[in-house]
mmCIF file of C-alpha atoms and ligand atoms in Angstrom:
data_model
loop_
_atom_site.group_PDB
_atom_site.id
_atom_site.type_symbol
_atom_site.label_atom_id
_atom_site.label_comp_id
_atom_site.label_asym_id
_atom_site.label_seq_id
_atom_site.Cartn_x
_atom_site.Cartn_y
_atom_site.Cartn_z
ATOM 1 C CA MET A 1 9.476 -26.627 26.345
ATOM 2 C CA GLN A 2 7.976 -23.925 28.614
ATOM 3 C CA GLN A 3 10.516 -21.556 27.202
ATOM 4 C CA LYS A 4 9.630 -22.512 23.607
ATOM 5 C CA LEU A 5 5.852 -21.736 24.266
ATOM 6 C CA ALA A 6 6.511 -18.475 25.949
ATOM 7 C CA GLU A 7 8.543 -17.570 22.596
ATOM 8 C CA ILE A 8 5.808 -18.673 20.497
ATOM 9 C CA LYS A 9 3.207 -16.634 22.456
ATOM 10 C CA ALA A 10 5.426 -13.483 22.407
ATOM 11 C CA LYS A 11 6.291 -13.731 18.813
ATOM 12 C CA ALA A 12 2.435 -14.391 17.979
ATOM 13 C CA LEU A 13 1.241 -11.541 19.846
ATOM 14 C CA GLU A 14 3.846 -9.245 18.542
ATOM 15 C CA SER A 15 2.901 -10.316 14.863
ATOM 16 C CA ILE A 16 -0.889 -9.878 15.645
ATOM 17 C CA ARG A 17 -0.253 -6.419 16.862
ATOM 18 C CA ALA A 18 1.787 -5.726 13.667
ATOM 19 C CA SER A 19 -0.806 -6.855 11.429
ATOM 20 C CA GLU A 20 -2.646 -3.891 9.537
ATOM 21 C CA ASN A 21 -5.192 -5.913 7.697
ATOM 22 C CA LEU A 22 -7.206 -9.043 7.819
ATOM 23 C CA LYS A 23 -5.134 -11.099 5.227
ATOM 24 C CA LYS A 24 -2.035 -10.522 7.450
ATOM 25 C CA LEU A 25 -3.815 -11.488 10.610
ATOM 26 C CA ASP A 26 -4.950 -14.732 8.802
ATOM 27 C CA GLU A 27 -1.487 -15.533 7.647
ATOM 28 C CA VAL A 28 -0.372 -15.153 11.409
ATOM 29 C CA ARG A 29 -3.120 -17.608 12.383
ATOM 30 C CA VAL A 30 -2.133 -20.000 9.943
ATOM 31 C CA ALA A 31 1.431 -19.922 11.005
ATOM 32 C CA VAL A 32 0.913 -20.318 14.548
ATOM 33 C CA LEU A 33 -2.316 -22.509 14.762
ATOM 34 C CA GLY A 34 -2.445 -24.025 11.433
ATOM 35 C CA LYS A 35 -1.834 -27.536 10.510
ATOM 36 C CA LYS A 36 1.892 -26.777 9.978
ATOM 37 C CA GLY A 37 1.749 -24.097 12.560
ATOM 38 C CA GLU A 38 4.396 -23.561 15.329
ATOM 39 C CA LEU A 39 1.991 -24.261 18.164
ATOM 40 C CA THR A 40 0.548 -27.240 16.545
ATOM 41 C CA GLY A 41 4.077 -28.712 16.123
ATOM 42 C CA VAL A 42 4.554 -28.326 19.813
ATOM 43 C CA LEU A 43 1.488 -29.985 20.651
ATOM 44 C CA ARG A 44 2.436 -32.771 18.375
ATOM 45 C CA GLY A 45 5.549 -33.287 19.995
ATOM 46 C CA MET A 46 3.926 -33.795 23.463
ATOM 47 C CA LYS A 47 4.010 -37.552 22.756
ATOM 48 C CA ASP A 48 7.691 -37.379 23.492
ATOM 49 C CA LEU A 49 7.338 -35.794 26.791
ATOM 50 C CA SER A 50 7.680 -37.882 30.266
ATOM 51 C CA ASN A 51 4.351 -38.845 32.034
ATOM 52 C CA GLU A 52 5.063 -36.011 34.596
ATOM 53 C CA GLU A 53 5.747 -33.248 32.265
ATOM 54 C CA ARG A 54 2.853 -33.862 29.826
ATOM 55 C CA PRO A 55 -0.137 -32.559 31.678
ATOM 56 C CA LEU A 56 1.630 -29.477 32.752
ATOM 57 C CA ILE A 57 2.903 -28.627 29.364
ATOM 58 C CA GLY A 58 -0.349 -29.547 27.786
ATOM 59 C CA LYS A 59 -2.068 -27.187 30.198
ATOM 60 C CA LEU A 60 0.261 -24.418 29.316
ATOM 61 C CA ALA A 61 0.092 -25.260 25.658
ATOM 62 C CA ASN A 62 -3.741 -24.846 25.685
ATOM 63 C CA GLU A 63 -3.527 -21.633 27.798
ATOM 64 C CA VAL A 64 -1.224 -20.115 25.111
ATOM 65 C CA ARG A 65 -3.494 -21.403 22.203
ATOM 66 C CA ALA A 66 -6.676 -19.845 23.938
ATOM 67 C CA GLU A 67 -4.787 -16.597 24.458
ATOM 68 C CA ILE A 68 -3.565 -16.440 20.900
ATOM 69 C CA GLU A 69 -7.054 -17.122 19.633
ATOM 70 C CA ALA A 70 -8.465 -14.489 21.798
ATOM 71 C CA GLU A 71 -5.830 -11.834 20.637
ATOM 72 C CA LEU A 72 -6.561 -12.827 17.002
ATOM 73 C CA GLU A 73 -10.337 -12.267 17.548
ATOM 74 C CA ASN A 74 -9.696 -9.031 19.153
ATOM 75 C CA ALA A 75 -7.495 -7.964 16.341
ATOM 76 C CA LYS A 76 -9.954 -8.868 13.760
ATOM 77 C CA VAL A 77 -12.809 -6.951 15.330
ATOM 78 C CA THR A 78 -10.462 -3.713 15.739
ATOM 79 C CA ILE A 79 -9.277 -4.065 12.122
ATOM 80 C CA SER A 80 -12.878 -4.508 10.599
ATOM 81 C CA LYS A 81 -14.001 -1.609 12.801
ATOM 82 C CA LYS A 82 -11.222 0.634 11.401
ATOM 83 C CA LEU A 83 -11.723 -0.379 7.826
ATOM 84 C CA ARG A 84 -15.613 0.265 8.035
ATOM 85 C CA GLU A 85 -14.594 3.715 9.749
ATOM 86 C CA MET A 86 -12.327 4.433 6.485
ATOM 87 C CA GLN A 87 -14.869 3.299 4.169
ATOM 88 C CA LEU A 88 -17.528 5.610 5.882
ATOM 89 C CA ALA A 89 -15.255 8.481 5.713
ATOM 90 C CA LYS A 90 -14.549 8.013 2.061
ATOM 91 C CA GLU A 91 -18.171 7.634 1.222
ATOM 92 C CA VAL A 92 -19.282 10.976 2.782
ATOM 93 C CA ILE A 93 -22.387 12.401 0.815
ATOM 94 C CA ASP A 94 -22.893 16.252 0.720
ATOM 95 C CA VAL A 95 -26.776 16.358 1.199
ATOM 96 C CA THR A 96 -26.747 20.146 0.706
ATOM 97 C CA LEU A 97 -25.388 19.889 -3.007
ATOM 98 C CA PRO A 98 -28.231 20.809 -5.645
ATOM 99 C CA SER A 99 -30.083 17.715 -6.833
ATOM 100 C CA LYS A 100 -30.066 16.597 -10.663
ATOM 101 C CA LYS A 101 -33.199 18.029 -12.272
ATOM 102 C CA VAL A 102 -35.743 15.413 -13.121
ATOM 103 C CA THR A 103 -37.314 16.159 -16.460
ATOM 104 C CA LEU A 104 -40.745 14.837 -16.981
ATOM 105 C CA GLY A 105 -41.981 14.606 -20.491
ATOM 106 C CA HIS A 106 -45.689 14.986 -21.402
ATOM 107 C CA ARG A 107 -48.081 13.869 -24.345
ATOM 108 C CA HIS A 108 -47.745 15.203 -27.816
ATOM 109 C CA PRO A 109 -50.644 17.789 -28.564
ATOM 110 C CA MET A 110 -52.270 15.396 -30.897
ATOM 111 C CA THR A 111 -52.404 12.636 -28.222
ATOM 112 C CA ILE A 112 -53.966 15.059 -25.649
ATOM 113 C CA VAL A 113 -56.778 15.921 -28.138
ATOM 114 C CA LEU A 114 -57.149 12.251 -29.106
ATOM 115 C CA ASP A 115 -57.417 11.081 -25.534
ATOM 116 C CA ASP A 116 -60.143 13.692 -25.015
ATOM 117 C CA ILE A 117 -62.023 12.545 -28.118
ATOM 118 C CA LYS A 118 -61.832 8.953 -26.971
ATOM 119 C CA ASP A 119 -63.094 9.843 -23.619
ATOM 120 C CA ILE A 120 -66.060 11.623 -25.007
ATOM 121 C CA PHE A 121 -67.230 8.705 -27.206
ATOM 122 C CA ILE A 122 -66.452 6.147 -24.602
ATOM 123 C CA GLY A 123 -68.617 8.320 -22.329
ATOM 124 C CA MET A 124 -71.431 7.766 -25.016
ATOM 125 C CA GLY A 125 -70.909 3.737 -25.021
ATOM 126 C CA TYR A 126 -68.538 3.719 -28.067
ATOM 127 C CA GLU A 127 -65.476 1.203 -28.133
ATOM 128 C CA ILE A 128 -62.390 1.852 -29.621
ATOM 129 C CA ALA A 129 -61.253 -0.322 -32.784
ATOM 130 C CA GLU A 130 -58.044 -0.934 -34.549
ATOM 131 C CA GLY A 131 -57.064 -2.552 -37.590
ATOM 132 C CA PRO A 132 -54.024 -2.988 -40.073
ATOM 133 C CA GLU A 133 -52.129 -0.011 -41.895
ATOM 134 C CA ILE A 134 -51.782 -2.260 -45.005
ATOM 135 C CA GLU A 135 -54.907 -3.380 -46.774
ATOM 136 C CA ASN A 136 -56.107 -4.640 -50.185
ATOM 137 C CA ALA A 137 -58.315 -2.957 -52.665
ATOM 138 C CA TYR A 138 -61.381 -4.487 -51.368
ATOM 139 C CA TYR A 139 -61.125 -3.147 -47.877
ATOM 140 C CA ASN A 140 -59.685 -0.099 -48.705
ATOM 141 C CA PHE A 141 -62.159 0.987 -51.634
ATOM 142 C CA ASP A 142 -64.715 -1.705 -52.999
ATOM 143 C CA ALA A 143 -66.325 -2.508 -49.612
ATOM 144 C CA LEU A 144 -66.830 1.460 -49.230
ATOM 145 C CA ASN A 145 -68.933 1.631 -52.784
ATOM 146 C CA ILE A 146 -65.975 3.566 -54.151
ATOM 147 C CA PRO A 147 -66.324 3.053 -58.001
ATOM 148 C CA GLU A 148 -63.782 1.394 -60.045
ATOM 149 C CA GLU A 149 -62.974 4.821 -61.952
ATOM 150 C CA HIS A 150 -62.828 6.815 -58.899
ATOM 151 C CA PRO A 151 -59.673 9.170 -58.849
ATOM 152 C CA ALA A 152 -58.877 8.096 -55.205
ATOM 153 C CA LYS A 153 -57.949 4.643 -56.500
ATOM 154 C CA ASP A 154 -55.237 6.362 -58.705
ATOM 155 C CA GLU A 155 -51.715 5.501 -58.227
ATOM 156 C CA GLN A 156 -51.158 9.316 -58.015
ATOM 157 C CA ASP A 157 -53.023 9.415 -54.784
ATOM 158 C CA THR A 158 -52.437 6.286 -53.073
ATOM 159 C CA PHE A 159 -49.355 4.360 -51.888
ATOM 160 C CA TYR A 160 -49.516 0.969 -53.515
ATOM 161 C CA ILE A 161 -46.930 -1.734 -52.116
ATOM 162 C CA ASN A 162 -47.775 -4.035 -55.168
ATOM 163 C CA GLU A 163 -50.695 -4.869 -57.490
ATOM 164 C CA GLU A 164 -53.000 -5.957 -54.446
ATOM 165 C CA MET A 165 -51.889 -4.042 -51.440
ATOM 166 C CA MET A 166 -51.459 -0.555 -50.355
ATOM 167 C CA LEU A 167 -51.163 1.685 -47.276
ATOM 168 C CA ARG A 168 -54.879 2.568 -46.148
ATOM 169 C CA THR A 169 -56.207 5.939 -47.132
ATOM 170 C CA SER A 170 -58.670 6.186 -44.440
ATOM 171 C CA THR A 171 -59.610 4.103 -41.216
ATOM 172 C CA SER A 172 -62.929 3.115 -42.854
ATOM 173 C CA PRO A 173 -61.306 -0.591 -43.427
ATOM 174 C CA VAL A 174 -61.196 -0.939 -39.605
ATOM 175 C CA GLN A 175 -65.117 -0.441 -39.694
ATOM 176 C CA VAL A 176 -65.528 -3.095 -42.526
ATOM 177 C CA HIS A 177 -63.626 -5.576 -40.652
ATOM 178 C CA VAL A 178 -65.949 -4.844 -37.484
ATOM 179 C CA MET A 179 -68.870 -5.106 -39.668
ATOM 180 C CA GLU A 180 -67.927 -8.343 -41.265
ATOM 181 C CA ASN A 181 -66.910 -10.008 -37.609
ATOM 182 C CA ARG A 182 -69.640 -8.705 -35.316
ATOM 183 C CA LYS A 183 -73.197 -8.331 -35.212
ATOM 184 C CA PRO A 184 -75.087 -4.852 -34.740
ATOM 185 C CA PRO A 185 -75.397 -3.012 -32.314
ATOM 186 C CA ILE A 186 -72.076 -1.511 -33.478
ATOM 187 C CA ARG A 187 -70.772 1.441 -31.690
ATOM 188 C CA ILE A 188 -67.108 2.246 -32.446
ATOM 189 C CA ILE A 189 -64.505 4.798 -33.322
ATOM 190 C CA ALA A 190 -61.514 3.948 -35.133
ATOM 191 C CA PRO A 191 -58.561 6.250 -34.793
ATOM 192 C CA GLY A 192 -55.501 5.871 -36.686
ATOM 193 C CA ARG A 193 -52.603 6.538 -39.024
ATOM 194 C CA VAL A 194 -53.484 6.819 -42.893
ATOM 195 C CA PHE A 195 -51.560 7.577 -46.113
ATOM 196 C CA ARG A 196 -52.025 9.498 -49.102
ATOM 197 C CA SER A 197 -49.594 10.617 -51.663
ATOM 198 C CA ASP A 198 -49.694 14.398 -50.955
ATOM 199 C CA GLU A 199 -46.752 16.882 -51.081
ATOM 200 C CA VAL A 200 -46.052 18.319 -47.762
ATOM 201 C CA ASP A 201 -47.263 21.799 -46.918
ATOM 202 C CA ALA A 202 -48.888 23.789 -44.101
ATOM 203 C CA THR A 203 -52.160 21.479 -44.389
ATOM 204 C CA HIS A 204 -51.047 18.333 -46.179
ATOM 205 C CA SER A 205 -48.797 15.382 -45.114
ATOM 206 C CA PRO A 206 -48.532 11.906 -46.876
ATOM 207 C CA VAL A 207 -48.876 10.426 -43.303
ATOM 208 C CA PHE A 208 -51.863 11.811 -41.080
ATOM 209 C CA HIS A 209 -54.238 10.676 -38.588
ATOM 210 C CA GLN A 210 -58.119 10.112 -38.942
ATOM 211 C CA ILE A 211 -60.860 9.217 -36.489
ATOM 212 C CA GLU A 212 -63.788 7.605 -37.802
ATOM 213 C CA GLY A 213 -67.017 6.522 -36.258
ATOM 214 C CA LEU A 214 -69.637 4.104 -36.936
ATOM 215 C CA VAL A 215 -73.149 3.136 -35.259
ATOM 216 C CA ILE A 216 -75.317 0.452 -36.478
ATOM 217 C CA ASP A 217 -78.488 -0.694 -34.926
ATOM 218 C CA LYS A 218 -82.304 -1.009 -35.511
ATOM 219 C CA ASN A 219 -83.996 2.387 -36.400
ATOM 220 C CA ILE A 220 -80.837 4.381 -36.289
ATOM 221 C CA THR A 221 -81.696 7.718 -38.136
ATOM 222 C CA MET A 222 -80.224 11.036 -39.270
ATOM 223 C CA GLY A 223 -81.443 12.348 -35.919
ATOM 224 C CA ASP A 224 -79.267 9.995 -34.084
ATOM 225 C CA LEU A 225 -76.303 11.126 -36.266
ATOM 226 C CA LYS A 226 -76.946 14.778 -35.551
ATOM 227 C CA GLY A 227 -77.645 14.271 -31.857
ATOM 228 C CA ALA A 228 -74.372 12.192 -31.457
ATOM 229 C CA LEU A 229 -72.124 14.623 -33.207
ATOM 230 C CA GLU A 230 -73.623 17.748 -31.554
ATOM 231 C CA VAL A 231 -72.946 16.341 -27.987
ATOM 232 C CA PHE A 232 -69.392 15.287 -29.268
ATOM 233 C CA ILE A 233 -68.637 18.949 -30.732
ATOM 234 C CA HIS A 234 -70.104 20.479 -27.523
ATOM 235 C CA GLU A 235 -67.843 18.367 -25.390
ATOM 236 C CA LEU A 236 -64.773 19.239 -27.544
ATOM 237 C CA TYR A 237 -65.275 22.892 -28.100
ATOM 238 C CA GLY A 238 -67.572 24.033 -25.475
ATOM 239 C CA LYS A 239 -71.437 24.538 -25.386
ATOM 240 C CA SER A 240 -71.031 27.965 -27.042
ATOM 241 C CA VAL A 241 -69.996 26.872 -30.442
ATOM 242 C CA ARG A 242 -72.862 26.714 -32.962
ATOM 243 C CA VAL A 243 -72.983 23.406 -35.309
ATOM 244 C CA LEU A 244 -74.024 23.445 -39.041
ATOM 245 C CA PHE A 245 -74.909 20.346 -41.135
ATOM 246 C CA ARG A 246 -74.594 21.065 -44.836
ATOM 247 C CA PRO A 247 -75.363 18.692 -47.610
ATOM 248 C CA HIS A 248 -72.533 16.800 -49.312
ATOM 249 C CA PHE A 249 -71.756 13.649 -50.945
ATOM 250 C CA PHE A 250 -69.659 10.620 -50.101
ATOM 251 C CA PRO A 251 -69.881 7.302 -51.972
ATOM 252 C CA PHE A 252 -70.079 5.238 -48.711
ATOM 253 C CA THR A 253 -73.055 7.149 -47.095
ATOM 254 C CA GLU A 254 -76.449 8.409 -48.435
ATOM 255 C CA PRO A 255 -77.678 11.042 -47.311
ATOM 256 C CA SER A 256 -74.184 12.646 -46.605
ATOM 257 C CA ALA A 257 -73.262 15.850 -44.691
ATOM 258 C CA GLU A 258 -70.264 17.957 -43.954
ATOM 259 C CA VAL A 259 -70.332 19.645 -40.410
ATOM 260 C CA ASP A 260 -69.199 23.016 -39.641
ATOM 261 C CA VAL A 261 -68.611 24.918 -36.136
ATOM 262 C CA SER A 262 -68.802 28.469 -35.645
ATOM 263 C CA CYS A 263 -65.389 29.955 -35.834
ATOM 264 C CA VAL A 264 -63.572 29.075 -32.305
ATOM 265 C CA ILE A 265 -61.131 32.050 -33.186
ATOM 266 C CA CYS A 266 -63.452 35.155 -34.128
ATOM 267 C CA ASP A 267 -66.967 33.629 -33.637
ATOM 268 C CA GLY A 268 -67.617 35.258 -37.343
ATOM 269 C CA LYS A 269 -67.002 38.664 -35.989
ATOM 270 C CA ASP A 270 -63.728 39.314 -37.790
ATOM 271 C CA LYS A 271 -64.210 39.658 -41.596
ATOM 272 C CA ASN A 272 -60.378 39.184 -42.244
ATOM 273 C CA CYS A 273 -60.243 36.183 -39.843
ATOM 274 C CA LYS A 274 -57.619 33.612 -41.324
ATOM 275 C CA VAL A 275 -58.948 30.465 -39.751
ATOM 276 C CA CYS A 276 -62.538 30.815 -41.164
ATOM 277 C CA LYS A 277 -61.690 33.206 -43.975
ATOM 278 C CA GLY A 278 -64.236 35.672 -42.646
ATOM 279 C CA THR A 279 -67.259 33.076 -43.419
ATOM 280 C CA GLY A 280 -67.618 32.521 -39.525
ATOM 281 C CA TRP A 281 -67.691 28.716 -40.138
ATOM 282 C CA ILE A 282 -65.038 26.324 -39.948
ATOM 283 C CA GLU A 283 -65.492 22.540 -41.459
ATOM 284 C CA ILE A 284 -64.470 19.807 -38.965
ATOM 285 C CA LEU A 285 -65.955 16.634 -40.264
ATOM 286 C CA GLY A 286 -67.949 14.534 -42.821
ATOM 287 C CA CYS A 287 -70.694 12.225 -41.942
ATOM 288 C CA GLY A 288 -73.791 10.495 -43.245
ATOM 289 C CA MET A 289 -76.280 7.485 -43.052
ATOM 290 C CA VAL A 290 -74.117 4.347 -44.078
ATOM 291 C CA HIS A 291 -75.082 3.542 -47.724
ATOM 292 C CA PRO A 292 -77.355 0.347 -47.651
ATOM 293 C CA ARG A 293 -74.809 -1.285 -50.268
ATOM 294 C CA VAL A 294 -72.032 -0.871 -47.872
ATOM 295 C CA LEU A 295 -73.875 -2.706 -45.134
ATOM 296 C CA GLU A 296 -75.029 -5.478 -47.396
ATOM 297 C CA MET A 297 -71.459 -6.025 -48.600
ATOM 298 C CA SER A 298 -70.130 -6.471 -45.162
ATOM 299 C CA GLY A 299 -73.167 -9.132 -44.419
ATOM 300 C CA ILE A 300 -75.598 -6.744 -42.559
ATOM 301 C CA ASP A 301 -79.174 -6.899 -43.700
ATOM 302 C CA SER A 302 -80.179 -3.296 -44.584
ATOM 303 C CA ASP A 303 -83.922 -3.840 -44.324
ATOM 304 C CA GLU A 304 -83.298 -4.572 -40.550
ATOM 305 C CA TYR A 305 -80.368 -2.257 -39.605
ATOM 306 C CA SER A 306 -79.175 1.272 -40.466
ATOM 307 C CA GLY A 307 -76.395 3.202 -39.329
ATOM 308 C CA PHE A 308 -74.370 6.381 -39.218
ATOM 309 C CA ALA A 309 -70.683 7.053 -39.867
ATOM 310 C CA PHE A 310 -68.509 10.038 -39.714
ATOM 311 C CA GLY A 311 -64.670 10.774 -40.483
ATOM 312 C CA MET A 312 -62.448 13.772 -39.155
ATOM 313 C CA GLY A 313 -58.800 14.482 -39.460
ATOM 314 C CA LEU A 314 -57.133 14.651 -36.019
ATOM 315 C CA GLU A 315 -54.202 17.306 -37.292
ATOM 316 C CA ARG A 316 -57.121 19.593 -38.214
ATOM 317 C CA ILE A 317 -58.962 19.162 -35.062
ATOM 318 C CA THR A 318 -55.876 19.919 -33.076
ATOM 319 C CA MET A 319 -54.787 22.726 -35.047
ATOM 320 C CA LEU A 320 -58.103 24.435 -34.443
ATOM 321 C CA ARG A 321 -58.059 23.655 -30.713
ATOM 322 C CA TYR A 322 -54.707 25.153 -30.021
ATOM 323 C CA GLY A 323 -54.410 27.810 -32.957
ATOM 324 C CA ILE A 324 -51.577 25.839 -34.678
ATOM 325 C CA LYS A 325 -50.915 27.374 -38.223
ATOM 326 C CA ASP A 326 -48.909 24.791 -39.918
ATOM 327 C CA LEU A 327 -49.299 21.066 -39.578
ATOM 328 C CA ARG A 328 -45.348 20.395 -39.874
ATOM 329 C CA MET A 329 -44.992 21.635 -36.255
ATOM 330 C CA PHE A 330 -46.636 18.214 -35.341
ATOM 331 C CA TYR A 331 -43.976 16.183 -36.819
ATOM 332 C CA GLU A 332 -40.687 18.284 -36.438
ATOM 333 C CA ASN A 333 -40.413 17.385 -32.656
ATOM 334 C CA ASP A 334 -38.934 20.748 -31.820
ATOM 335 C CA VAL A 335 -39.158 20.960 -28.105
ATOM 336 C CA ARG A 336 -39.830 24.651 -28.194
ATOM 337 C CA PHE A 337 -43.032 23.753 -29.842
ATOM 338 C CA LEU A 338 -43.970 20.575 -27.827
ATOM 339 C CA LYS A 339 -43.265 22.185 -24.434
ATOM 340 C CA GLN A 340 -46.195 24.501 -24.849
ATOM 341 C CA PHE A 341 -48.993 21.861 -24.518
HETATM 342 C C1 LIG B 1 -64.119 13.146 -44.019
HETATM 343 C C2 LIG B 1 -65.330 12.122 -44.185
HETATM 344 C C3 LIG B 1 -66.410 10.001 -43.524
HETATM 345 C C4 LIG B 1 -67.194 7.796 -43.329
HETATM 346 C C5 LIG B 1 -66.020 8.888 -43.466
HETATM 347 C C6 LIG B 1 -67.577 5.546 -43.395
HETATM 348 C C7 LIG B 1 -67.198 4.231 -42.959
HETATM 349 C C8 LIG B 1 -67.805 3.116 -43.341
HETATM 350 C C9 LIG B 1 -69.024 3.302 -43.950
HETATM 351 C C10 LIG B 1 -69.543 4.374 -44.153
HETATM 352 CL CL1 LIG B 1 -67.144 1.705 -42.958
HETATM 353 N N1 LIG B 1 -68.711 5.620 -43.855
HETATM 354 N N2 LIG B 1 -66.848 6.544 -43.059
HETATM 355 C C11 LIG B 1 -68.551 8.419 -43.639
HETATM 356 C C12 LIG B 1 -68.639 9.695 -44.104
HETATM 357 C C13 LIG B 1 -67.630 10.530 -43.879
HETATM 358 O O1 LIG B 1 -65.301 10.932 -43.496
HETATM 359 O O2 LIG B 1 -64.232 14.172 -44.435
HETATM 360 N N3 LIG B 1 -63.222 12.695 -43.267
HETATM 361 C C14 LIG B 1 -62.063 13.235 -43.042
#
């Protein structure tokens, strides 16, 4: 029996030393100490021993067992450590390698200018309003006092979806919705995408962007209109530009005006200036006192309230700000163009 235990021990220690991974090590453990293991078999056979022999062999067997277990544990630690070292050696990182370049994008030039314009009006207490891009004839035309026979209603100029629905041709419908749903005082700007059936060229696109503004309260006058727009223009183009109001006509405002700024390129000094065509002035927006009929149609009492409105094209404002000569640049997404802003 003693002989047998010594053999088991020697063989087990030999096998443990020969194991080069954890799986092999576990196989050794099962073969010796498992339910059907060699040592377990010996311990089971103890019952057949004499009363004198049993405690001696029992003690010895337990010592052998403890030794094998300790050796298994040792080998496990050694193998794990070795595996980890191999893993680390394999995963060496060369911190001196050049890093991947992080390329950061930025806002589109029109977004930059729109954000600036929003900031200016928010600073004057205006809110930003939005609305649907698809409207019916009432919101797109009739509520704005645009007469039945007006050329803008023509299928040549407007994208109709069916008999009733069309792509909005301005952001005025947004303001009509606001007038219908809120009580004055109203101070909003409505920026957004608008659509007209135009051929693409350097200054036209069937999809473009507008910013309209609307202020309605008691005692709003043309003086408020002029003051607000002058502050806006001076914030946008600088205090040195001069502002000119010229009488004009719009069906939704009365009186109406167009607003010019002194040429930001030549300041009127270049008779051949391509931007102002030698006039010294550049038209940048249209405006006027909201027509009383427009107020009444949207449920606002025109005896109690008055207001002003204005509209401008974002493409045009952005082109003037950066000296961009062709509007198609905005939509082509050529990075050589976009990178410059
Ligand atoms: C232009 C001129 C303008 C308006 C837009 C407006 C909207 C409502 C009522 C009255 Cl709901 N007016 N908008 C007023 C005057 C001019 O735009 O040349 N835009 C590019």
